[in-house]
């Protein structure tokens, strides 16, 4: 690979200069993913302005807990019988999070009045309305989930 650089100066005393570089050995550098930056938000106080760091998003593969005491809607990815244990459901949730689904977690259905007891429910997302949950089902389909559905979660 060769490249050339053309430099020009419009003044009468400057001539045209061509700089030529010969191709040297090439090196392939594998791309690295930069860490997620932390944004700082200005905060105004009576004495001046300070900055506050915003927390970084959780890395892919991180499983969340359902927000304590909060009712809402979610997308059910799978329901695993509690007799099979929590470990299998947790593994499914971690895989869903690694695939890029947002706010993935596992809840014990016995702890929620809106669910049938006896299951560990793998969920994705915490939404205020059924319509909001429904609008994200296509994301689950695209990531290989065949039958995700919206479900109201009530503590």
PDB file of N, CA and C in Angstrom, residues 3 32 48 58 77 90 104 110 119 126 130 153:
ATOM      1  N   UNK A   3       1.005   5.659  -0.239  1.00  0.00           N
ATOM      2  CA  UNK A   3       0.197   6.863  -0.108  1.00  0.00           C
ATOM      3  C   UNK A   3       1.049   8.066  -0.454  1.00  0.00           C
ATOM      4  N   UNK A  32     -10.553  -3.246  20.205  1.00  0.00           N
ATOM      5  CA  UNK A  32     -10.876  -3.439  21.606  1.00  0.00           C
ATOM      6  C   UNK A  32     -12.105  -2.607  21.923  1.00  0.00           C
ATOM      7  N   UNK A  48     -22.653  27.146  44.335  1.00  0.00           N
ATOM      8  CA  UNK A  48     -22.014  26.998  43.028  1.00  0.00           C
ATOM      9  C   UNK A  48     -22.507  25.740  42.333  1.00  0.00           C
ATOM     10  N   UNK A  58     -25.368  -1.670  33.887  1.00  0.00           N
ATOM     11  CA  UNK A  58     -24.890  -3.001  34.263  1.00  0.00           C
ATOM     12  C   UNK A  58     -24.356  -3.708  33.019  1.00  0.00           C
ATOM     13  N   UNK A  77     -40.195 -14.671  29.606  1.00  0.00           N
ATOM     14  CA  UNK A  77     -39.427 -15.440  28.632  1.00  0.00           C
ATOM     15  C   UNK A  77     -39.594 -16.939  28.863  1.00  0.00           C
ATOM     16  N   UNK A  90     -31.874 -19.104  36.568  1.00  0.00           N
ATOM     17  CA  UNK A  90     -30.845 -18.069  36.625  1.00  0.00           C
ATOM     18  C   UNK A  90     -29.924 -18.150  35.408  1.00  0.00           C
ATOM     19  N   UNK A 104     -33.127  -8.104  32.679  1.00  0.00           N
ATOM     20  CA  UNK A 104     -33.498  -9.509  32.782  1.00  0.00           C
ATOM     21  C   UNK A 104     -33.331  -9.966  34.223  1.00  0.00           C
ATOM     22  N   UNK A 110     -44.189 -17.525  43.761  1.00  0.00           N
ATOM     23  CA  UNK A 110     -44.899 -17.607  45.037  1.00  0.00           C
ATOM     24  C   UNK A 110     -44.881 -16.275  45.783  1.00  0.00           C
ATOM     25  N   UNK A 119     -43.178 -21.655  40.461  1.00  0.00           N
ATOM     26  CA  UNK A 119     -42.325 -21.431  39.290  1.00  0.00           C
ATOM     27  C   UNK A 119     -41.285 -20.351  39.574  1.00  0.00           C
ATOM     28  N   UNK A 126     -39.028  -4.026  32.887  1.00  0.00           N
ATOM     29  CA  UNK A 126     -39.967  -3.566  33.910  1.00  0.00           C
ATOM     30  C   UNK A 126     -40.670  -2.361  33.285  1.00  0.00           C
ATOM     31  N   UNK A 130     -49.016  -2.302  29.837  1.00  0.00           N
ATOM     32  CA  UNK A 130     -48.999  -3.508  29.008  1.00  0.00           C
ATOM     33  C   UNK A 130     -48.520  -3.171  27.595  1.00  0.00           C
ATOM     34  N   UNK A 153     -47.185  -7.901  36.897  1.00  0.00           N
ATOM     35  CA  UNK A 153     -46.552  -8.379  38.113  1.00  0.00           C
ATOM     36  C   UNK A 153     -47.049  -7.508  39.268  1.00  0.00           C
TER      37      UNK A 153
END
